[in-house]
Amino acid sequence: MFFNKDIETIERSSLVKLQEERLKKALEAANATKFYSQRFKENNIDISKIKTIEHLRDLPFTTKNDLRLSYPDGMCAVPREKVVRMHASSGTTGKSTVIFYTKKDVSEWAAQVARGMYSAGMRSTDVFQNMMGYGLFTGGLGLHYGGELLGCMVIPTSTGNSPKQIELMQDFGSTIMHITPSYALHLGEVIRNEYKINPRDLPVKKAILGAEPYSEETKKKIEELWGVDAYNNYGLSEMNGPGVAFECTHKSGMHLAEDYYIAEIINPETCEPVPDGEFGELVLTHVNREAMPIIRYRTRDLTRFIPGTCGCGRTMRRLDRIKGRSDDMLIISGVNVFPSQIEGVIMGIPEVGNNYQIVVDRENNLDRLHVRVELYAKMFSGDVKELEKLKSVITNRLKSVIIVTPRIEFCEPGSLPASMGKAVRVIDHRKL
Ligand code: ADP
Ligand code: ZN
């Protein structure tokens, strides 16, 4: 049932004690960095007074920009000779930021990730095809070491090269794949249309999905297309990478590795904590890392803690699916719209295929939202009236969710840019 029962089922009070012990060490390590020693000094912070999780709230936040400003190693707490690896974030929203790891950090991360994968039902007999980017991006190597620690055979295919992915999957009987949701949809389509193979007939039984926001509807679509059981996995390079929170087989949220992180959920505008169970921005303090003890990091990711306990017996709290990033939010004619809301609606419509694109521009000083939607090929052989009807169904459903009236454009399958890694689905011409 468990990879490490003692820690996975730890009682709350013991967990808090462990977190606070680790917090003390993390603050001492932070104080050894150029960045934090200066920040603490400027704010008259005496870290020896920060003893509890409540006290932690007195400390300033750390942002992605702080990481950029301290480039290359202003946030590194150990001498260079103790560092065994570095990674860099993919730079979705700007210049990349660098994270360092000691030998201990790498092995602790592997144990964290292995535990999460185990909770999703992965065992040593599994063949694990890891289709996340290897290299500076944490997605590939992060789960790679977890898979090895579990004793699985790991196939490090990385992203792209669909023909090779398919060949290896068939020849080595991959049972679990780790893949971005957008690439899962694309690859499934390639297998079905170009190889004339039903993805459901392949040996893959489970998919670990992560690295980008996606909706429940997209997850269902992937499960249907591949005939797999899909599990959500959340992470960000600043907090190690994938495996920060992992869905267990009860599939009711992702257990946060709370022995590694102290989490807060705040209102992104006021920065005050939100009431328990409400959505807000996730703020994480890494308390189990030697090289980069990041304090109160504003992830920009919007989620909430799911109230109650999980049927699996794990006591670590569960995060809800990430709704999006606070900086992803589009303001269209004054209305706040998250791309994930749009995705949730269109992916729930059976005629809609596997890709879409959101384009926002300005016409005569008015914001316009265009949603380009790929339809399955069979839809184009029928009646034009049917297409018009479908268009108005989609328009109305979207309007009821996002208030804004979109212009829908239908596209042939495979005509929108395909994603091999993290998908770029929003083009905002107002910002270009
Ligand atoms: P960057 O911030 O440059 O994209 P990362 O590669 O570290 O750098 O990406 C981490 C981000 O990816 C997270 O902050 C989050 O927005 C997104 N992400 C990762 N996993 C998930 C997931 N399971 N669901 C939704 N979003 C995710
Ligand atoms: Zn659980």
CSV table of N, CA and C and ligand atoms in Angstrom, one decimal, residues 248 250 255 310-314 318, ligand 2:
chain,number,residue,atom,x,y,z
A,248,CYS,N,-3.0,9.9,-5.9
A,248,CYS,CA,-2.9,8.4,-5.5
A,248,CYS,C,-4.0,7.7,-6.2
A,250,HIS,N,-6.8,6.7,-5.3
A,250,HIS,CA,-8.1,7.2,-5.0
A,250,HIS,C,-8.6,8.4,-5.8
A,255,HIS,N,-1.7,14.4,-3.3
A,255,HIS,CA,-1.1,14.6,-2.0
A,255,HIS,C,0.2,15.4,-2.1
A,310,CYS,N,-8.2,11.5,2.7
A,310,CYS,CA,-8.3,10.6,1.5
A,310,CYS,C,-8.5,9.2,2.0
A,311,GLY,N,-9.2,8.4,1.2
A,311,GLY,CA,-9.5,7.0,1.5
A,311,GLY,C,-8.3,6.1,1.5
A,312,CYS,N,-7.2,6.6,1.0
A,312,CYS,CA,-6.0,5.7,0.9
A,312,CYS,C,-5.2,5.6,2.2
A,313,GLY,N,-5.6,6.5,3.1
A,313,GLY,CA,-4.9,6.4,4.4
A,313,GLY,C,-3.7,7.4,4.5
A,314,ARG,N,-3.3,8.0,3.4
A,314,ARG,CA,-2.2,9.0,3.5
A,314,ARG,C,-2.7,10.3,4.2
A,318,ARG,N,-4.3,17.2,0.4
A,318,ARG,CA,-4.4,17.1,-1.1
A,318,ARG,C,-4.7,18.4,-1.7
B,2,ZN,ZN,-4.8,9.3,-1.3
